[in-house]
Structure formats: C-alpha cells, structure tokens
PDB file of C-alpha atoms in Angstrom:
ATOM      1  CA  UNK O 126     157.995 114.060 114.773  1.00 48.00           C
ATOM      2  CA  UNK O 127     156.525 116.792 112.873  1.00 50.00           C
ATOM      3  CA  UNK O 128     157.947 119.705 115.347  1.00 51.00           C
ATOM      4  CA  UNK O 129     161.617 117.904 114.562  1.00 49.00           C
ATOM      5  CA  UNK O 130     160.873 118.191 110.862  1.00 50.00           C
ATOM      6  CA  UNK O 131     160.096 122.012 111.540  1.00 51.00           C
ATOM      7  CA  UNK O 132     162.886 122.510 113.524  1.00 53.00           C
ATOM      8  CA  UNK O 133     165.288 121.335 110.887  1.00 54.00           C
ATOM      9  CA  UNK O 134     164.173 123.224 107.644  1.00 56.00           C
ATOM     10  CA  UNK O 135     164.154 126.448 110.141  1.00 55.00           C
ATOM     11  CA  UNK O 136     160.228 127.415 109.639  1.00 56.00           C
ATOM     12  CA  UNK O 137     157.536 127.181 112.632  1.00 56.00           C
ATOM     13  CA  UNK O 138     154.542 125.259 112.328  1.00 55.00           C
ATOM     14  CA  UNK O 139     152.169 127.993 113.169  1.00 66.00           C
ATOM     15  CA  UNK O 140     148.824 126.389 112.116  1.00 66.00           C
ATOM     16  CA  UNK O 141     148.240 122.797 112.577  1.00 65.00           C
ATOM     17  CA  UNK O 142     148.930 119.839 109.782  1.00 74.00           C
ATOM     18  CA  UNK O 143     144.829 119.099 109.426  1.00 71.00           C
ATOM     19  CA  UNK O 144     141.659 120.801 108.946  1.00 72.00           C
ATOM     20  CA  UNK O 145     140.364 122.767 111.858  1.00 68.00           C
ATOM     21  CA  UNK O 146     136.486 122.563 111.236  1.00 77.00           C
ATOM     22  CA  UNK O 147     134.362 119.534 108.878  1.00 80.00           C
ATOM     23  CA  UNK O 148     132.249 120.627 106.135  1.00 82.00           C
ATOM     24  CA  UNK O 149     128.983 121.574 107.373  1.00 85.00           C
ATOM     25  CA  UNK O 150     126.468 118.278 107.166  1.00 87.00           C
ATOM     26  CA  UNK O 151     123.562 120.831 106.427  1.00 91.00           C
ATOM     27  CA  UNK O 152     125.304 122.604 103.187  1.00 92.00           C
ATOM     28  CA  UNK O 153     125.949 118.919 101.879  1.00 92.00           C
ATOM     29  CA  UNK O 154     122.766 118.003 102.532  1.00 95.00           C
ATOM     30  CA  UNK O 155     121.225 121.270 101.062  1.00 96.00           C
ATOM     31  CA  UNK O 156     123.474 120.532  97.814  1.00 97.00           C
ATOM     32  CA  UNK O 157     122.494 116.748  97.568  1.00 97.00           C
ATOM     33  CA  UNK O 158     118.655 117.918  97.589  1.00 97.00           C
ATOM     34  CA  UNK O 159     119.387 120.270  95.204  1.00 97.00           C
ATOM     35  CA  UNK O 160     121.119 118.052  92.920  1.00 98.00           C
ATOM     36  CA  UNK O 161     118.156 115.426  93.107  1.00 98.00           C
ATOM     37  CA  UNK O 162     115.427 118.421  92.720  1.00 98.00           C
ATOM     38  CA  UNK O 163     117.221 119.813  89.913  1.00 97.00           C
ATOM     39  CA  UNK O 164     117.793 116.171  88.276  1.00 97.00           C
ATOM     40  CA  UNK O 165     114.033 115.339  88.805  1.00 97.00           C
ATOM     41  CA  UNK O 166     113.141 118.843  86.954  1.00 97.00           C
ATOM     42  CA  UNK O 167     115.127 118.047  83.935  1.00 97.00           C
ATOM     43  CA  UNK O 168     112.977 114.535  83.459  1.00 97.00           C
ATOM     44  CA  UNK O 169     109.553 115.988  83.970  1.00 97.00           C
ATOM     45  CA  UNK O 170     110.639 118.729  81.380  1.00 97.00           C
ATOM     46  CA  UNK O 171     112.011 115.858  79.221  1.00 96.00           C
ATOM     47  CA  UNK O 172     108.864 113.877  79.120  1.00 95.00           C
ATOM     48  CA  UNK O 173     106.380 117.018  78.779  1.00 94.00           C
ATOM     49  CA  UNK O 174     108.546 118.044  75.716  1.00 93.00           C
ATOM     50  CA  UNK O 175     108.641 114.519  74.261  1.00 92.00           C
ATOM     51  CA  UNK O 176     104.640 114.368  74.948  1.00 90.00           C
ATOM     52  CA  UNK O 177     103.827 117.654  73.519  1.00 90.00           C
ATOM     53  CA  UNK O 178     105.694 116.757  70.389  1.00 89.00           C
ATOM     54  CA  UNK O 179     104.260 113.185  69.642  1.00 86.00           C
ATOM     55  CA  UNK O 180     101.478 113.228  67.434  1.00 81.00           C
ATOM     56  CA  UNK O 181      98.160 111.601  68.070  1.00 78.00           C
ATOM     57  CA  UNK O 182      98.249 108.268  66.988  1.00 79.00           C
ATOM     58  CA  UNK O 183      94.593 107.856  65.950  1.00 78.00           C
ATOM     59  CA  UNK O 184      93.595 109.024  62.482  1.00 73.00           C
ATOM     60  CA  UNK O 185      92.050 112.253  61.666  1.00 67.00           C
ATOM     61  CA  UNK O 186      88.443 111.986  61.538  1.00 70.00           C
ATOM     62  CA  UNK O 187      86.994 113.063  58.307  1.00 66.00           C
ATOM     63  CA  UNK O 188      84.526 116.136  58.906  1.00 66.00           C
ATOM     64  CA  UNK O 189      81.075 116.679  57.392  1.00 63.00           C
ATOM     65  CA  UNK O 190      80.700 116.597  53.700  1.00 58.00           C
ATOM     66  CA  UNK O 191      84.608 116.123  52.949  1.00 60.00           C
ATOM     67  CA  UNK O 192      85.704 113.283  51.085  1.00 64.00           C
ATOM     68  CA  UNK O 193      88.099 110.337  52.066  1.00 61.00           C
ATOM     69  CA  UNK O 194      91.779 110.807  50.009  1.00 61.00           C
ATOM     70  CA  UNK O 195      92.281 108.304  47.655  1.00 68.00           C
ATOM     71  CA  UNK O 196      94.813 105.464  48.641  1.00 71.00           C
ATOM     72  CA  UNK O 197      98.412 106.483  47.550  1.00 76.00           C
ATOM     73  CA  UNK O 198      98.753 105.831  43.467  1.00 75.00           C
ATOM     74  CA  UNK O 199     101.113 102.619  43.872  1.00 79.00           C
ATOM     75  CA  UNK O 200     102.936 101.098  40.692  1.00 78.00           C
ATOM     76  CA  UNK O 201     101.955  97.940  39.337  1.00 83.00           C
ATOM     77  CA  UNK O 202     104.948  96.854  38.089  1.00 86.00           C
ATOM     78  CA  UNK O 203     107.957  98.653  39.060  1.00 86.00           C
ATOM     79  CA  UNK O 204     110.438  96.441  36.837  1.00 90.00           C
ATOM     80  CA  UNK O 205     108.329  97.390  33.816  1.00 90.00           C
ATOM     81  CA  UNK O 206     108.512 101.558  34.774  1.00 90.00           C
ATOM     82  CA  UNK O 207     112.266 100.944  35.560  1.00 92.00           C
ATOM     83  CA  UNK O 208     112.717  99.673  31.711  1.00 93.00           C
ATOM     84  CA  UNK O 209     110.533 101.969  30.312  1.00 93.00           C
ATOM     85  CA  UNK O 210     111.921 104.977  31.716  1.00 92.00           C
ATOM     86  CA  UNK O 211     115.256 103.526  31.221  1.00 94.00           C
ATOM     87  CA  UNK O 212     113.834 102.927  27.140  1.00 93.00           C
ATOM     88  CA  UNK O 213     113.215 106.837  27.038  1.00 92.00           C
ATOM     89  CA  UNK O 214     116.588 107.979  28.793  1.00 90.00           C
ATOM     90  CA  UNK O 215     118.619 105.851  26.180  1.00 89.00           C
ATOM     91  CA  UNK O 216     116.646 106.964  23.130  1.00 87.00           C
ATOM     92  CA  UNK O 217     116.926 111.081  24.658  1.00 86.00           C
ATOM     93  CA  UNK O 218     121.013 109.737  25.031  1.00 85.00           C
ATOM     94  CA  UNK O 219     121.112 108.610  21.702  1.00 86.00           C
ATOM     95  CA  UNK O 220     119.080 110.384  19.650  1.00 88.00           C
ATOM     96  CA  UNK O 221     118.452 113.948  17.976  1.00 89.00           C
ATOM     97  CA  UNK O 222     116.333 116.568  18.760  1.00 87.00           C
ATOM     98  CA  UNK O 223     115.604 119.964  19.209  1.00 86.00           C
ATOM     99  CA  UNK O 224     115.338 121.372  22.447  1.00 86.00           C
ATOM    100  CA  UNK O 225     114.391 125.171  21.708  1.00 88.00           C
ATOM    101  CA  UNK O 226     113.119 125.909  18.397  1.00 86.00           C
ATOM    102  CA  UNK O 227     114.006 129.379  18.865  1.00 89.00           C
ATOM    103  CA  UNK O 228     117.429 129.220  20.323  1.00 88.00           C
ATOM    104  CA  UNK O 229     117.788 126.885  17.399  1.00 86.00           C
ATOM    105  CA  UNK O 230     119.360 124.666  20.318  1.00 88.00           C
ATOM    106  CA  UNK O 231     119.100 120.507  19.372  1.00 87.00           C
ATOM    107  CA  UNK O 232     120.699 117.223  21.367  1.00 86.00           C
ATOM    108  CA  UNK O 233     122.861 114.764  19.737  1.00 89.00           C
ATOM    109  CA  UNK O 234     124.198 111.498  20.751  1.00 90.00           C
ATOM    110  CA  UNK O 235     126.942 111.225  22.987  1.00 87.00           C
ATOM    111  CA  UNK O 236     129.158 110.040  20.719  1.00 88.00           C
ATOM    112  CA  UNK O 237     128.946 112.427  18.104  1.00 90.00           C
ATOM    113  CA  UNK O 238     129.617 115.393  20.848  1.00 89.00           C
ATOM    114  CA  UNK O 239     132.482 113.768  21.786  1.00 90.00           C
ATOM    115  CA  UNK O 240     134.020 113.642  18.255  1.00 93.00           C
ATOM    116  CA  UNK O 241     132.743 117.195  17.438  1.00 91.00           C
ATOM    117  CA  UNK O 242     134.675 118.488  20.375  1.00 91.00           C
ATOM    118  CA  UNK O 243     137.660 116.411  19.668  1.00 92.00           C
ATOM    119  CA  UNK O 244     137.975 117.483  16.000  1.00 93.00           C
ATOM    120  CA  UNK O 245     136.941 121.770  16.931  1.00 89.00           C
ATOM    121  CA  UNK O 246     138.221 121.661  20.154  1.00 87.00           C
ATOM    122  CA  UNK O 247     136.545 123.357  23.152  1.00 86.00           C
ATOM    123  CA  UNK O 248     134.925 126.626  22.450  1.00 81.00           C
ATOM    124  CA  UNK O 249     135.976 129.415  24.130  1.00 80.00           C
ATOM    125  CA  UNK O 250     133.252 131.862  25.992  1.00 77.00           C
ATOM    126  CA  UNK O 251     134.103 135.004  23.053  1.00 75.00           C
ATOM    127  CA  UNK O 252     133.372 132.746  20.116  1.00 63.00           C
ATOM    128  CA  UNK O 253     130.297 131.796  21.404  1.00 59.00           C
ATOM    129  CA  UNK O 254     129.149 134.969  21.725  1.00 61.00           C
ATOM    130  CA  UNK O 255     130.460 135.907  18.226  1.00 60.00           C
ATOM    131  CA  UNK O 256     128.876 133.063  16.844  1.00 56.00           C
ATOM    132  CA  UNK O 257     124.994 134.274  18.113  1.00 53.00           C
TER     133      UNK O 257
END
C-alpha cells in the first residue's frame, strides 16, 4: 500500500516508514539511575541544610558566676497603659507647648492650625526663610 502511495506523488521511498534500531536499554537504564541518584542527593542536601539551621532546642546553660535574665517586664494592665498613653497623646493633640526653646518652635491644637492656615494661607518656602 505504501509503495502505491509513493508511486503516485512521484517520490521513492528510499528509507523505510519505522525506526531502524530501539533505544539502547543500557543508556535508559544509565539515565533512570541517574535521575534517582541525583533525586536522592537533593534530599540528603535538603535535610543536612534544614538540620544545620535548626537551633538546639534545649536552653542555654548559664555559665559560672553569670546571672539568670530577669523574666520579660510584662504589663499589668494593658487597658489601663492603652488609656493612659492615649490620655497623653490627646493632651500633646490638644494642647500648647514649646518644642525648642531656641528655635522658638511651640505645638498648638489641631484646630487652631487649621484656622491659622485657612485665614494666612500656606506659606511659601521664601517667606519662611525671610521670616528667620
């Protein structure tokens, strides 16, 4: 069937329609090993990474004449820090006060910024300068 096929489009078959020789059994055994060797490599490599980075679970022991750390400094009532600090942040918001002496620099309330810009406007850098 295949020589009528040739003999119609006008070309020889020179070479037969298949594969002369098999791929050698050694070379894909060769490549399998390698594969597994290679594979089995890569976890030994994983694991002696992952077990030179862990740290040693006991605790350091403590060596002559040094003292034991104190336990961490724990609060005793974190609702009451949470309203104090929140206390100081509102009255620093709200309040006046001077925040270089020197620089003659102060804080005011939020508010009253807010008006002083809206009534001056927003200074420009050369004014400032002008103004020191």
């Amino acid at each position: 069937m295949t020589a009528l096929l040739h003999k119609k489009s006008g070309r020889q078959a020179s070479s037969p329609q298949f594969e002369p020789r098999d791929v050698s059994s050694r070379l894909v055994l060769l490549a399998t090993l390698g594969l597994f060797l290679g594979l089995g490599l890569s976890v030994l490599i994983a694991f002696g990474l992952l077990w030179w980075v862990t740290p040693d679970p006991r605790p350091p022991q403590p060596g002559f004449g040094s003292r034991q750390a104190a336990g961490p400094r724990l609060e005793v009532s974190p609702s009451a820090d949470r309203d104090l600090l929140q206390r100081r942040a509102e009255q620093r918001l709200q309040g006046y006060g001077s925040v270089d002496r020197e620089a003659r620099t102060a804080h005011i309330p939020i508010d009253r910024a807010m008006a002083i810009l809206a009534a001056r406007g927003w200074p420009d850098p050369d004014e400032r300068e002008e103004g020191r």
